[in-house]
C-alpha positions as a Python dict, from the first residue, in 0.01 Angstrom:
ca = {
    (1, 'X'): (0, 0, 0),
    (2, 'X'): (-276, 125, 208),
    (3, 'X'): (-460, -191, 235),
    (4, 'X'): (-353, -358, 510),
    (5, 'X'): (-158, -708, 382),
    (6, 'X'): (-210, -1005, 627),
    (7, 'X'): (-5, -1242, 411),
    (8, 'X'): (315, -1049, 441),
    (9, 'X'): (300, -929, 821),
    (10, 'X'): (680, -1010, 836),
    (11, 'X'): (712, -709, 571),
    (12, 'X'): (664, -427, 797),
    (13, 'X'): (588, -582, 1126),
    (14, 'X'): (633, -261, 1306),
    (15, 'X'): (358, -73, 1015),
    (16, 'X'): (147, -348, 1057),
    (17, 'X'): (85, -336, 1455),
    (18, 'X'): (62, 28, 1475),
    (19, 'X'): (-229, -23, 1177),
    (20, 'X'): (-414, -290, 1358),
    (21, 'X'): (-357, -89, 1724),
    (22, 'X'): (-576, 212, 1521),
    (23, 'X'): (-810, 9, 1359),
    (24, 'X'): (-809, -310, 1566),
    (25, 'X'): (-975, -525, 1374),
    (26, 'X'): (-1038, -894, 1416),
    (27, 'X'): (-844, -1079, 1700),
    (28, 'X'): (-707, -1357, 1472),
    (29, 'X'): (-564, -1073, 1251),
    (30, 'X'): (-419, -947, 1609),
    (31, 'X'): (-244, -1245, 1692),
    (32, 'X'): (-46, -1248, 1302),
    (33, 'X'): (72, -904, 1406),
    (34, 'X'): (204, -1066, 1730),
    (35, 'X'): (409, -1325, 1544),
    (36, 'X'): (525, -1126, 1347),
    (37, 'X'): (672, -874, 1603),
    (38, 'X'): (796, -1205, 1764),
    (39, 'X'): (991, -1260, 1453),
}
């Protein structure tokens, strides 16, 4: 699972952010990360 999985943020939510704060890619993909910590 290195590939970074925007269809199942709610997987690892707390994976996924740090991922995106490293690589921070597009915004949109941003804001998924958001809901899902929100979740």
């Amino acid at each position: 699972m290195t590939k970074q999985v925007p269809s199942f943020p709610r997987a690892r939510p707390y994976e996924t952010a740090k991922r995106f704060q490293t690589q921070k890619r597009n915004p949109k993909e941003q804001a998924i990360v958001h809901l899902a910590l929100s979740f």
